[in-house]
């Protein structure tokens, strides 16, 4: 069952409690001058294709919407979407080869004005993608006249539009991006958000270019250039269009780690960190929202989760965020925005003296042996499988390097926990070793593999030979 349903069913008193919490907690945001009743916005994508959908979403509880990108006339292909289904999870990753809006511009503008009439306090942002300076100036005037609260520049689409020199073709060229941001800032009377492409090795380059072009805000990420799979009959990539395919843009839960990392890179940059950032990429639950805010985002945008489960997920986002804020004593999201940033550092600043080791809770263990196999084959041979016929493994403490793998593969919640082993008094980092000219030049450090923990002799691998003897001399 998906998390947002479980949340509603397991927390019976949620509704009554929320009434009190809502009085104290203020979810409203002022994002670079764009005001909204809450930070939950729809990303520019199929859920924001029409006024009908956006009004339905606002009615369900969303605080803002970035309209499906407007620009020049386009034609779409059929089919358009592909997905990575992981075991029982459908759409763990999602891919599309769709272009910007193929609906007439005048229809979109008319509907935008109607949405603003019904929802004057909600954020309606026009995502735009055009080519020449004149086209940018013209379309900016049109969306301003339609009542848009802000503009988002789509410099991210990694398929189709980039072949015509737009979308990610701009996002990958910081100098071009900066020039267009400058054009837009000169023409626009409403706040401008520059949406970045993740299809670049150093996100700070386009981020800095946007800031130097004087953008009001940044959003990220757009989709990741990808191929989700190959059809084993037609030998074409998904989604297959008459026997052929092309790279798509990847999004959904699978891309969240990429988005969080890029958000952190921007928020830690001295020249970018004061620019508001709208976080996008794989957001599905309230926890995802909190994580993006902790890394500095002050609004979030959602696409795939809404395409999967519908606008109703905003109820779980809202109640979960309120619960979190009440538990921690926050009244606005600005009270905790960016609070995780000081804890994200370079590897060289991590404490080499800190030590954790795995511990198995025998009462919870179901004897599946996944931890034993993972540690023996994939880690450090620090789990012993019982020889007396029982099925509860034990940790060989002196071998355990505290890598976490067993606790990650264990299917039982909190059955394997990682326990602190050092007394917390010692602190030494690689940076400190470097600075004091003490970098190890032998393999003798107690923490190094072979000395610090036992490694079996190669021949021990053959003690339990495969029964069929395949491949073994
Ligand atoms: C089918 C589809 C169409 C999209 N169209 C646009 C678009 O027109 N403009 C845009 O800026 N981003 C577009 N996106 C990207 C989303 O706005 C968003 O950046 C991306 O999907 C990551 O968010 P998610 O993981 O919540 O889906 C599209 C995404 C999908 C899946
Ligand atoms: S933490 Fe790593 S080394 Fe320790 S028992 Fe688990 S898998 Fe093995
Ligand atoms: S993976 Fe967890 S449940 Fe399975 S044997 Fe190991 S400790 Fe027990």
Short mmCIF file of C-alpha atoms and ligand atoms in Angstrom, two decimals:
data_model
loop_
_atom_site.label_atom_id
_atom_site.label_comp_id
_atom_site.label_asym_id
_atom_site.label_seq_id
_atom_site.Cartn_x
_atom_site.Cartn_y
_atom_site.Cartn_z
CA UNK A 1 0.00 0.00 0.00
CA UNK A 2 1.35 3.46 -0.79
CA UNK A 3 2.46 5.60 2.14
CA UNK A 4 -0.19 8.27 1.94
CA UNK A 5 -2.99 5.73 2.34
CA UNK A 6 -1.24 3.95 5.21
CA UNK A 7 -0.86 7.27 6.96
CA UNK A 8 -4.58 7.97 6.90
CA UNK A 9 -5.61 4.48 8.01
CA UNK A 10 -3.13 4.01 10.83
CA UNK A 11 -3.48 7.38 12.47
CA UNK A 12 -7.09 7.43 13.53
CA UNK A 13 -6.96 10.70 15.45
CA UNK A 14 -5.22 12.59 12.67
CA UNK A 15 -8.23 14.65 11.57
CA UNK A 16 -9.24 16.04 14.96
CA UNK A 17 -5.61 16.73 15.91
CA UNK A 18 -5.05 18.57 12.63
CA UNK A 19 -7.79 21.09 13.37
CA UNK A 20 -5.79 22.37 16.37
CA UNK A 21 -2.46 22.23 14.59
CA UNK A 22 -3.71 24.23 11.64
CA UNK A 23 -4.50 27.13 13.99
CA UNK A 24 -0.88 27.39 15.09
CA UNK A 25 1.00 26.40 12.00
CA UNK A 26 1.25 28.70 9.00
CA UNK A 27 2.17 26.86 5.80
CA UNK A 28 1.91 29.92 3.57
CA UNK A 29 4.92 30.92 1.51
CA UNK A 30 6.22 34.02 -0.17
CA UNK A 31 8.54 32.55 -2.77
CA UNK A 32 10.54 35.37 -4.39
CA UNK A 33 7.37 37.49 -4.25
CA UNK A 34 5.03 34.70 -5.40
CA UNK A 35 2.55 34.10 -2.60
CA UNK A 36 0.79 30.78 -2.00
CA UNK A 37 -1.22 29.23 0.84
CA UNK A 38 1.27 26.37 1.09
CA UNK A 39 4.55 25.16 -0.45
CA UNK A 40 2.91 22.26 -2.37
CA UNK A 41 2.99 23.15 -6.05
CA UNK A 42 2.36 21.09 -9.15
CA UNK A 43 5.34 20.93 -11.51
CA UNK A 44 4.92 21.93 -15.14
CA UNK A 45 3.73 18.67 -16.72
CA UNK A 46 0.55 16.82 -17.76
CA UNK A 47 -1.23 17.50 -14.40
CA UNK A 48 -1.07 21.24 -15.25
CA UNK A 49 -2.11 20.86 -18.86
CA UNK A 50 -5.43 22.69 -18.44
CA UNK A 51 -7.43 25.06 -16.27
CA UNK A 52 -9.74 22.17 -15.41
CA UNK A 53 -6.91 20.18 -13.83
CA UNK A 54 -5.40 23.13 -11.99
CA UNK A 55 -8.76 24.21 -10.51
CA UNK A 56 -9.37 20.61 -9.40
CA UNK A 57 -5.90 20.51 -7.82
CA UNK A 58 -6.35 23.82 -5.98
CA UNK A 59 -9.69 22.60 -4.72
CA UNK A 60 -7.95 19.44 -3.44
CA UNK A 61 -5.41 21.53 -1.48
CA UNK A 62 -2.43 22.34 -3.74
CA UNK A 63 -1.10 25.84 -3.13
CA UNK A 64 0.39 26.54 -6.54
CA UNK A 65 0.80 25.22 -10.07
CA UNK A 66 3.37 25.72 -12.78
CA UNK A 67 1.42 25.57 -16.02
CA UNK A 68 2.50 23.00 -18.62
CA UNK A 69 5.20 24.80 -20.63
CA UNK A 70 3.84 27.26 -23.20
CA UNK A 71 5.66 28.23 -26.36
CA UNK A 72 5.29 27.54 -30.06
CA UNK A 73 2.92 25.05 -31.75
CA UNK A 74 4.09 21.44 -31.35
CA UNK A 75 2.90 17.96 -32.23
CA UNK A 76 3.38 14.99 -29.90
CA UNK A 77 4.06 11.33 -30.64
CA UNK A 78 2.15 8.30 -29.45
CA UNK A 79 3.23 6.51 -27.24
CA UNK A 80 5.00 8.91 -24.84
CA UNK A 81 5.78 7.36 -21.45
CA UNK A 82 7.92 4.52 -20.14
CA UNK A 83 8.70 3.37 -16.64
CA UNK A 84 11.06 1.43 -14.44
CA UNK A 85 8.97 -1.06 -12.50
CA UNK A 86 11.01 -2.41 -9.63
CA UNK A 87 9.66 -5.72 -8.33
CA UNK A 88 6.17 -4.88 -6.99
CA UNK A 89 6.67 -1.14 -7.33
CA UNK A 90 5.22 0.37 -10.48
CA UNK A 91 6.82 3.57 -11.75
CA UNK A 92 9.77 3.66 -9.34
CA UNK A 93 11.19 5.69 -12.19
CA UNK A 94 9.20 7.33 -14.97
CA UNK A 95 10.22 8.50 -18.42
CA UNK A 96 8.60 10.68 -21.05
CA UNK A 97 9.30 11.94 -24.55
CA UNK A 98 6.54 14.53 -24.48
CA UNK A 99 7.10 18.07 -25.73
CA UNK A 100 5.77 21.36 -24.35
CA UNK A 101 2.03 22.09 -24.46
CA UNK A 102 0.42 21.22 -27.77
CA UNK A 103 -2.77 23.09 -26.87
CA UNK A 104 -3.37 26.50 -28.51
CA UNK A 105 -1.69 29.32 -26.60
CA UNK A 106 -4.87 31.40 -26.54
CA UNK A 107 -6.81 28.55 -24.86
CA UNK A 108 -4.15 28.24 -22.17
CA UNK A 109 -4.11 32.01 -21.57
CA UNK A 110 -7.91 32.21 -21.35
CA UNK A 111 -7.98 29.33 -18.85
CA UNK A 112 -5.12 30.85 -16.85
CA UNK A 113 -7.13 34.05 -16.39
CA UNK A 114 -10.15 31.99 -15.32
CA UNK A 115 -8.12 30.02 -12.74
CA UNK A 116 -6.79 33.27 -11.27
CA UNK A 117 -10.34 34.63 -11.03
CA UNK A 118 -11.44 31.62 -8.98
CA UNK A 119 -8.22 31.27 -6.96
CA UNK A 120 -6.69 34.76 -6.56
CA UNK A 121 -4.55 33.69 -3.57
CA UNK A 122 -3.03 30.61 -5.18
CA UNK A 123 0.19 30.71 -7.18
CA UNK A 124 -0.22 30.31 -10.93
CA UNK A 125 3.14 30.27 -12.67
CA UNK A 126 3.55 30.22 -16.43
CA UNK A 127 6.31 27.90 -17.64
CA UNK A 128 7.73 29.24 -20.90
CA UNK A 129 10.04 28.03 -23.64
CA UNK A 130 10.58 30.01 -26.82
CA UNK A 131 13.54 30.82 -29.04
CA UNK A 132 14.27 34.43 -29.99
CA UNK A 133 14.38 37.52 -27.76
CA UNK A 134 11.27 38.89 -29.48
CA UNK A 135 9.38 35.65 -28.80
CA UNK A 136 10.36 35.81 -25.11
CA UNK A 137 9.17 39.42 -24.85
CA UNK A 138 5.87 38.68 -26.59
CA UNK A 139 4.95 35.61 -24.57
CA UNK A 140 5.95 37.23 -21.26
CA UNK A 141 3.52 40.09 -22.01
CA UNK A 142 0.78 37.59 -22.84
CA UNK A 143 1.09 35.59 -19.62
CA UNK A 144 1.32 38.77 -17.55
CA UNK A 145 -1.90 39.96 -19.15
CA UNK A 146 -3.49 36.59 -18.32
CA UNK A 147 -2.71 37.21 -14.62
CA UNK A 148 0.19 34.81 -14.03
CA UNK A 149 1.89 35.37 -10.66
CA UNK A 150 5.28 34.37 -11.98
CA UNK A 151 7.22 32.87 -14.86
CA UNK A 152 9.32 29.70 -14.92
CA UNK A 153 11.92 29.33 -17.67
CA UNK A 154 12.07 25.78 -18.96
CA UNK A 155 15.78 25.20 -19.64
CA UNK A 156 15.49 21.52 -18.86
CA UNK A 157 13.51 19.40 -21.34
CA UNK A 158 16.11 16.81 -22.52
CA UNK A 159 14.21 15.44 -25.53
CA UNK A 160 12.76 16.89 -28.71
CA UNK A 161 12.93 20.59 -27.83
CA UNK A 162 16.69 20.40 -27.16
CA UNK A 163 17.19 19.17 -30.74
CA UNK A 164 15.77 22.56 -31.75
CA UNK A 165 18.21 24.48 -29.51
CA UNK A 166 15.85 24.99 -26.56
CA UNK A 167 15.20 23.25 -23.21
CA UNK A 168 18.25 21.38 -21.92
CA UNK A 169 20.32 22.71 -24.85
CA UNK A 170 20.13 26.05 -23.01
CA UNK A 171 20.43 24.49 -19.54
CA UNK A 172 23.74 22.92 -20.60
CA UNK A 173 25.23 26.20 -21.84
CA UNK A 174 25.57 28.59 -18.88
CA UNK A 175 26.50 31.58 -21.05
CA UNK A 176 23.43 31.16 -23.29
CA UNK A 177 21.25 30.58 -20.22
CA UNK A 178 22.52 33.78 -18.64
CA UNK A 179 21.80 35.80 -21.77
CA UNK A 180 18.21 34.54 -21.96
CA UNK A 181 17.65 35.15 -18.23
CA UNK A 182 18.85 38.74 -18.81
CA UNK A 183 16.40 39.17 -21.71
CA UNK A 184 13.58 37.82 -19.57
CA UNK A 185 14.44 39.93 -16.53
CA UNK A 186 14.38 43.05 -18.67
CA UNK A 187 10.99 42.18 -20.13
CA UNK A 188 9.22 40.78 -17.08
CA UNK A 189 7.23 42.63 -14.44
CA UNK A 190 6.54 39.48 -12.40
CA UNK A 191 8.97 37.15 -10.54
CA UNK A 192 11.07 34.82 -12.67
CA UNK A 193 12.10 31.28 -11.71
CA UNK A 194 14.86 29.65 -13.77
CA UNK A 195 14.31 25.89 -13.98
CA UNK A 196 17.57 23.98 -14.35
CA UNK A 197 18.44 20.79 -16.16
CA UNK A 198 20.22 18.03 -14.21
CA UNK A 199 21.91 16.89 -17.41
CA UNK A 200 25.16 18.59 -16.55
CA UNK A 201 28.08 17.45 -14.41
CA UNK A 202 28.38 20.64 -12.32
CA UNK A 203 25.00 22.17 -11.45
CA UNK A 204 26.64 25.24 -9.93
CA UNK A 205 27.62 26.48 -13.43
CA UNK A 206 24.05 27.02 -14.74
CA UNK A 207 22.90 27.98 -11.20
CA UNK A 208 25.48 30.73 -11.01
CA UNK A 209 24.69 31.85 -14.56
CA UNK A 210 21.03 32.20 -13.60
CA UNK A 211 21.92 34.25 -10.52
CA UNK A 212 24.30 36.43 -12.52
CA UNK A 213 21.51 36.96 -15.04
CA UNK A 214 19.53 38.28 -12.03
CA UNK A 215 16.88 35.57 -11.85
CA UNK A 216 14.51 35.97 -8.89
CA UNK A 217 14.52 32.25 -8.08
CA UNK A 218 15.65 28.81 -9.26
CA UNK A 219 13.81 25.50 -9.54
CA UNK A 220 15.32 22.05 -10.05
CA UNK A 221 15.42 19.39 -11.29
CA UNK A 222 13.88 18.86 -14.69
CA UNK A 223 14.12 15.33 -16.06
CA UNK A 224 17.29 13.23 -16.45
CA UNK A 225 18.26 12.14 -19.98
CA UNK A 226 17.78 8.39 -20.03
CA UNK A 227 16.70 5.15 -21.69
CA UNK A 228 14.45 3.16 -19.35
CA UNK A 229 14.69 -0.10 -21.26
CA UNK A 230 14.69 -1.90 -24.60
CA UNK A 231 11.71 -3.79 -25.95
CA UNK A 232 12.94 -7.37 -26.50
CA UNK A 233 10.73 -7.90 -29.56
CA UNK A 234 11.15 -4.70 -31.54
CA UNK A 235 14.66 -3.98 -30.14
CA UNK A 236 13.63 -0.34 -29.72
CA UNK A 237 13.85 1.76 -26.57
CA UNK A 238 10.73 2.44 -24.53
CA UNK A 239 8.44 4.20 -25.18
CA UNK A 240 8.32 2.64 -28.66
CA UNK A 241 6.96 4.80 -31.47
CA UNK A 242 6.31 2.71 -34.56
CA UNK A 243 9.39 0.53 -34.02
CA UNK A 244 11.76 3.30 -32.94
CA UNK A 245 12.46 5.29 -29.78
CA UNK A 246 14.59 8.07 -28.41
CA UNK A 247 16.05 9.10 -25.08
CA UNK A 248 13.46 10.25 -22.60
CA UNK A 249 13.44 12.40 -19.51
CA UNK A 250 13.62 10.38 -16.27
CA UNK A 251 11.81 11.43 -13.10
CA UNK A 252 9.82 9.98 -10.17
CA UNK A 253 11.15 8.45 -6.91
CA UNK A 254 14.34 7.17 -8.61
CA UNK A 255 15.66 10.69 -9.25
CA UNK A 256 15.12 12.16 -5.77
CA UNK A 257 18.74 11.54 -4.65
CA UNK A 258 20.05 13.41 -7.70
CA UNK A 259 17.71 16.31 -7.02
CA UNK A 260 18.62 16.53 -3.33
CA UNK A 261 22.32 16.55 -4.14
CA UNK A 262 21.97 19.31 -6.74
CA UNK A 263 19.79 21.35 -4.38
CA UNK A 264 22.49 21.05 -1.71
CA UNK A 265 25.23 22.07 -4.15
CA UNK A 266 23.34 25.27 -4.99
CA UNK A 267 22.30 26.07 -1.42
CA UNK A 268 25.88 25.79 -0.18
CA UNK A 269 27.26 28.13 -2.84
CA UNK A 270 27.93 31.58 -1.40
CA UNK A 271 26.63 33.45 -4.46
CA UNK A 272 23.55 31.28 -4.97
CA UNK A 273 22.38 30.44 -1.44
CA UNK A 274 20.26 33.57 -1.00
CA UNK A 275 18.21 32.84 -4.13
CA UNK A 276 14.97 31.00 -3.30
CA UNK A 277 14.87 27.47 -4.73
CA UNK A 278 11.82 25.38 -5.55
CA UNK A 279 12.70 21.69 -5.09
CA UNK A 280 11.55 19.15 -7.68
CA UNK A 281 12.31 15.48 -8.31
CA UNK A 282 10.72 12.33 -6.94
CA UNK A 283 8.61 13.97 -4.27
CA UNK A 284 5.79 11.65 -3.21
CA UNK A 285 5.41 11.75 0.58
CA UNK A 286 5.58 14.37 3.34
CA UNK A 287 9.02 13.03 4.30
CA UNK A 288 10.30 13.90 0.83
CA UNK A 289 8.91 17.42 1.26
CA UNK A 290 10.62 17.84 4.64
CA UNK A 291 13.93 16.59 3.23
CA UNK A 292 13.85 19.12 0.39
CA UNK A 293 13.02 21.93 2.85
CA UNK A 294 15.83 20.82 5.20
CA UNK A 295 18.23 21.28 2.28
CA UNK A 296 16.90 24.77 1.66
CA UNK A 297 13.93 24.53 -0.73
CA UNK A 298 11.09 26.89 0.17
CA UNK A 299 8.52 25.45 -2.19
CA UNK A 300 8.29 22.01 -3.75
CA UNK A 301 6.89 20.81 -7.04
CA UNK A 302 5.42 17.41 -7.85
CA UNK A 303 4.72 15.70 -11.16
CA UNK A 304 5.14 11.89 -11.27
CA UNK A 305 3.46 11.17 -7.91
CA UNK A 306 0.38 13.08 -9.07
CA UNK A 307 0.41 11.28 -12.43
CA UNK A 308 0.52 8.02 -10.44
CA UNK A 309 -1.90 8.66 -7.56
CA UNK A 310 -3.80 11.86 -8.40
CA UNK A 311 -4.22 15.23 -6.72
CA UNK A 312 -5.43 13.60 -3.44
CA UNK A 313 -1.84 12.94 -2.26
CA UNK A 314 -1.68 16.56 -1.12
CA UNK A 315 -3.73 15.59 1.95
CA UNK A 316 -0.95 13.32 3.17
CA UNK A 317 1.71 15.90 2.27
CA UNK A 318 -0.10 18.52 4.32
CA UNK A 319 -0.98 16.43 7.39
CA UNK A 320 2.49 14.86 7.47
CA UNK A 321 4.23 18.23 7.23
CA UNK A 322 2.00 19.68 9.94
CA UNK A 323 2.67 16.71 12.24
CA UNK A 324 6.42 17.06 11.69
CA UNK A 325 6.35 20.81 12.36
CA UNK A 326 4.28 20.39 15.50
CA UNK A 327 6.57 17.65 16.83
CA UNK A 328 9.63 19.83 16.29
CA UNK A 329 8.02 23.08 17.42
CA UNK A 330 8.10 24.94 14.11
CA UNK A 331 5.36 27.35 13.03
CA UNK A 332 6.48 28.16 9.47
CA UNK A 333 8.59 26.26 6.96
CA UNK A 334 11.16 29.05 7.17
CA UNK A 335 11.88 27.91 10.76
CA UNK A 336 13.62 24.79 9.46
CA UNK A 337 14.48 25.55 5.82
CA UNK A 338 18.14 24.68 5.24
CA UNK A 339 18.70 23.16 8.70
CA UNK A 340 20.46 20.10 7.23
CA UNK A 341 22.94 22.13 5.19
CA UNK A 342 25.62 22.54 7.91
CA UNK A 343 25.66 18.75 8.27
CA UNK A 344 26.46 18.08 4.61
CA UNK A 345 30.21 18.28 4.25
CA UNK A 346 33.09 16.88 2.23
CA UNK A 347 34.25 13.30 2.93
CA UNK A 348 37.55 14.62 4.20
CA UNK A 349 35.78 16.26 7.15
CA UNK A 350 34.07 13.06 8.42
CA UNK A 351 35.25 11.61 11.74
CA UNK A 352 37.47 8.58 11.05
CA UNK A 353 37.32 7.62 14.73
CA UNK A 354 33.56 7.14 14.78
CA UNK A 355 32.62 3.45 14.76
CA UNK A 356 29.30 1.62 14.38
CA UNK A 357 28.64 -2.12 14.28
CA UNK A 358 25.60 -4.17 13.34
CA UNK A 359 23.40 -5.71 16.02
CA UNK A 360 20.71 -8.30 15.35
CA UNK A 361 17.52 -8.30 17.40
CA UNK A 362 16.91 -12.04 17.79
CA UNK A 363 13.25 -11.53 18.71
CA UNK A 364 12.55 -9.84 15.41
CA UNK A 365 14.69 -12.03 13.12
CA UNK A 366 12.73 -14.29 10.73
CA UNK A 367 15.81 -16.31 9.71
CA UNK A 368 15.69 -15.38 6.04
CA UNK A 369 19.54 -15.38 5.72
CA UNK A 370 19.60 -12.29 3.48
CA UNK A 371 22.00 -10.49 5.82
CA UNK A 372 24.39 -13.46 5.93
CA UNK A 373 24.51 -13.77 2.14
CA UNK A 374 24.92 -10.02 1.64
CA UNK A 375 27.74 -9.73 4.18
CA UNK A 376 29.53 -12.93 3.12
CA UNK A 377 29.35 -12.33 -0.65
CA UNK A 378 29.03 -8.59 -0.85
CA UNK A 379 30.72 -7.13 2.19
CA UNK A 380 33.08 -8.26 4.95
CA UNK A 381 32.31 -11.85 6.11
CA UNK A 382 31.17 -10.56 9.48
CA UNK A 383 27.98 -12.58 9.91
CA UNK A 384 28.04 -16.21 11.07
CA UNK A 385 25.28 -18.57 10.04
CA UNK A 386 24.40 -21.04 12.83
CA UNK A 387 25.54 -24.65 12.39
CA UNK A 388 23.12 -26.06 14.98
CA UNK A 389 20.08 -25.91 12.67
CA UNK A 390 18.66 -22.72 14.14
CA UNK A 391 18.25 -19.76 11.80
CA UNK A 392 19.35 -16.75 13.84
CA UNK A 393 22.66 -15.37 12.52
CA UNK A 394 25.21 -13.65 14.72
CA UNK A 395 27.50 -10.70 14.09
CA UNK A 396 31.25 -11.37 14.30
CA UNK A 397 32.02 -8.04 15.89
CA UNK A 398 35.73 -7.92 15.16
CA UNK A 399 35.03 -8.30 11.43
CA UNK A 400 32.15 -5.85 11.20
CA UNK A 401 33.26 -2.59 9.58
CA UNK A 402 29.86 -0.98 10.12
CA UNK A 403 29.07 -0.65 6.42
CA UNK A 404 25.25 -0.84 6.97
CA UNK A 405 24.64 -3.38 4.17
CA UNK A 406 23.00 -6.04 6.36
CA UNK A 407 20.63 -3.51 7.93
CA UNK A 408 19.70 -2.29 4.45
CA UNK A 409 18.88 -5.76 3.10
CA UNK A 410 17.10 -7.06 6.22
CA UNK A 411 13.37 -7.15 5.39
CA UNK A 412 12.27 -6.67 9.03
CA UNK A 413 12.02 -3.10 10.28
CA UNK A 414 14.58 -2.35 13.07
CA UNK A 415 15.73 -5.99 13.23
CA UNK A 416 19.34 -5.05 12.43
CA UNK A 417 20.39 -1.78 14.00
CA UNK A 418 23.71 -0.03 13.75
CA UNK A 419 25.06 0.62 17.24
CA UNK A 420 27.68 3.17 18.18
CA UNK A 421 30.89 1.45 19.34
CA UNK A 422 33.31 4.25 20.07
CA UNK A 423 32.94 6.35 23.22
CA UNK A 424 32.65 9.59 21.27
CA UNK A 425 35.80 11.12 22.73
CA UNK A 426 38.07 10.86 19.69
CA UNK A 427 37.82 12.89 16.53
CA UNK A 428 40.18 12.77 13.57
CA UNK A 429 39.50 13.54 9.92
CA UNK A 430 41.39 12.92 6.69
CA UNK A 431 41.71 16.67 6.38
CA UNK A 432 43.41 16.85 9.78
CA UNK A 433 45.72 13.98 8.82
CA UNK A 434 46.63 15.81 5.63
CA UNK A 435 47.19 19.14 7.35
CA UNK A 436 49.50 17.57 9.96
CA UNK A 437 51.35 15.45 7.38
CA UNK A 438 50.14 12.19 8.94
CA UNK A 439 48.50 10.52 5.91
CA UNK A 440 49.02 6.73 6.28
CA UNK A 441 51.80 5.39 4.05
CA UNK A 442 51.55 1.75 5.18
CA UNK A 443 48.60 -0.68 5.46
CA UNK A 444 49.09 -0.84 9.22
CA UNK A 445 46.23 1.31 10.39
CA UNK A 446 43.94 -0.59 12.77
CA UNK A 447 40.96 0.41 10.69
CA UNK A 448 42.34 -0.95 7.40
CA UNK A 449 41.04 -4.26 5.98
CA UNK A 450 43.35 -7.21 6.69
CA UNK A 451 44.72 -5.77 9.92
CA UNK A 452 41.64 -4.26 11.50
CA UNK A 453 39.35 -7.05 10.44
CA UNK A 454 39.86 -10.62 9.36
CA UNK A 455 39.71 -11.64 5.67
CA UNK A 456 39.37 -15.40 4.98
CA UNK A 457 41.95 -17.28 2.90
CA UNK A 458 40.78 -17.76 -0.74
CA UNK A 459 40.56 -21.58 -0.39
CA UNK A 460 37.93 -21.21 2.32
CA UNK A 461 35.52 -20.24 -0.46
CA UNK A 462 35.59 -23.85 -1.70
CA UNK A 463 34.69 -25.46 1.62
CA UNK A 464 31.08 -25.70 0.52
CA UNK A 465 31.39 -26.42 -3.19
CA UNK A 466 28.44 -26.12 -5.54
CA UNK A 467 26.66 -29.46 -5.78
CA UNK A 468 26.63 -29.44 -9.63
CA UNK A 469 30.37 -28.56 -9.67
CA UNK A 470 29.72 -26.28 -12.68
CA UNK A 471 32.75 -24.14 -13.39
CA UNK A 472 34.82 -25.67 -10.56
CA UNK A 473 37.97 -27.68 -11.19
C1 LIG B 1 5.14 13.58 -18.92
C2 LIG B 1 5.96 14.71 -18.42
C3 LIG B 1 5.92 15.95 -19.05
C4 LIG B 1 6.68 17.01 -18.56
N1 LIG B 1 6.58 18.22 -19.17
C5 LIG B 1 7.28 19.28 -18.69
C6 LIG B 1 7.12 20.57 -19.24
O1 LIG B 1 6.31 20.78 -20.15
N2 LIG B 1 7.86 21.57 -18.72
C7 LIG B 1 8.74 21.39 -17.69
O2 LIG B 1 9.38 22.35 -17.25
N3 LIG B 1 8.90 20.17 -17.13
C8 LIG B 1 8.18 19.13 -17.60
N4 LIG B 1 8.31 17.90 -17.00
C9 LIG B 1 9.26 17.74 -15.87
C10 LIG B 1 8.55 17.94 -14.51
O3 LIG B 1 8.05 19.24 -14.38
C11 LIG B 1 9.51 17.68 -13.35
O4 LIG B 1 10.58 18.59 -13.42
C12 LIG B 1 10.09 16.26 -13.36
O5 LIG B 1 9.11 15.35 -13.78
C13 LIG B 1 10.63 15.85 -11.99
O6 LIG B 1 9.59 15.81 -11.02
P1 LIG B 1 8.88 14.42 -10.55
O7 LIG B 1 9.96 13.49 -10.15
O8 LIG B 1 7.96 14.84 -9.45
O9 LIG B 1 8.14 13.91 -11.75
C14 LIG B 1 7.53 16.83 -17.45
C15 LIG B 1 7.57 15.59 -16.81
C16 LIG B 1 6.79 14.54 -17.27
C17 LIG B 1 6.83 13.23 -16.57
S1 LIG B 2 27.49 -3.83 8.83
FE1 LIG B 2 28.51 -4.59 6.99
S2 LIG B 2 30.31 -5.68 7.75
FE2 LIG B 2 28.96 -5.40 9.53
S3 LIG B 2 27.77 -7.27 9.59
FE3 LIG B 2 26.57 -5.81 8.41
S4 LIG B 2 27.15 -6.20 6.25
FE4 LIG B 2 28.68 -7.19 7.56
S1 LIG B 3 18.15 -10.36 7.23
FE1 LIG B 3 17.17 -9.80 9.17
S2 LIG B 3 15.51 -11.24 9.34
FE2 LIG B 3 16.84 -12.08 7.77
S3 LIG B 3 18.24 -13.45 8.90
FE3 LIG B 3 19.24 -11.46 8.84
S4 LIG B 3 18.63 -10.46 10.74
FE4 LIG B 3 17.24 -12.15 10.44
#
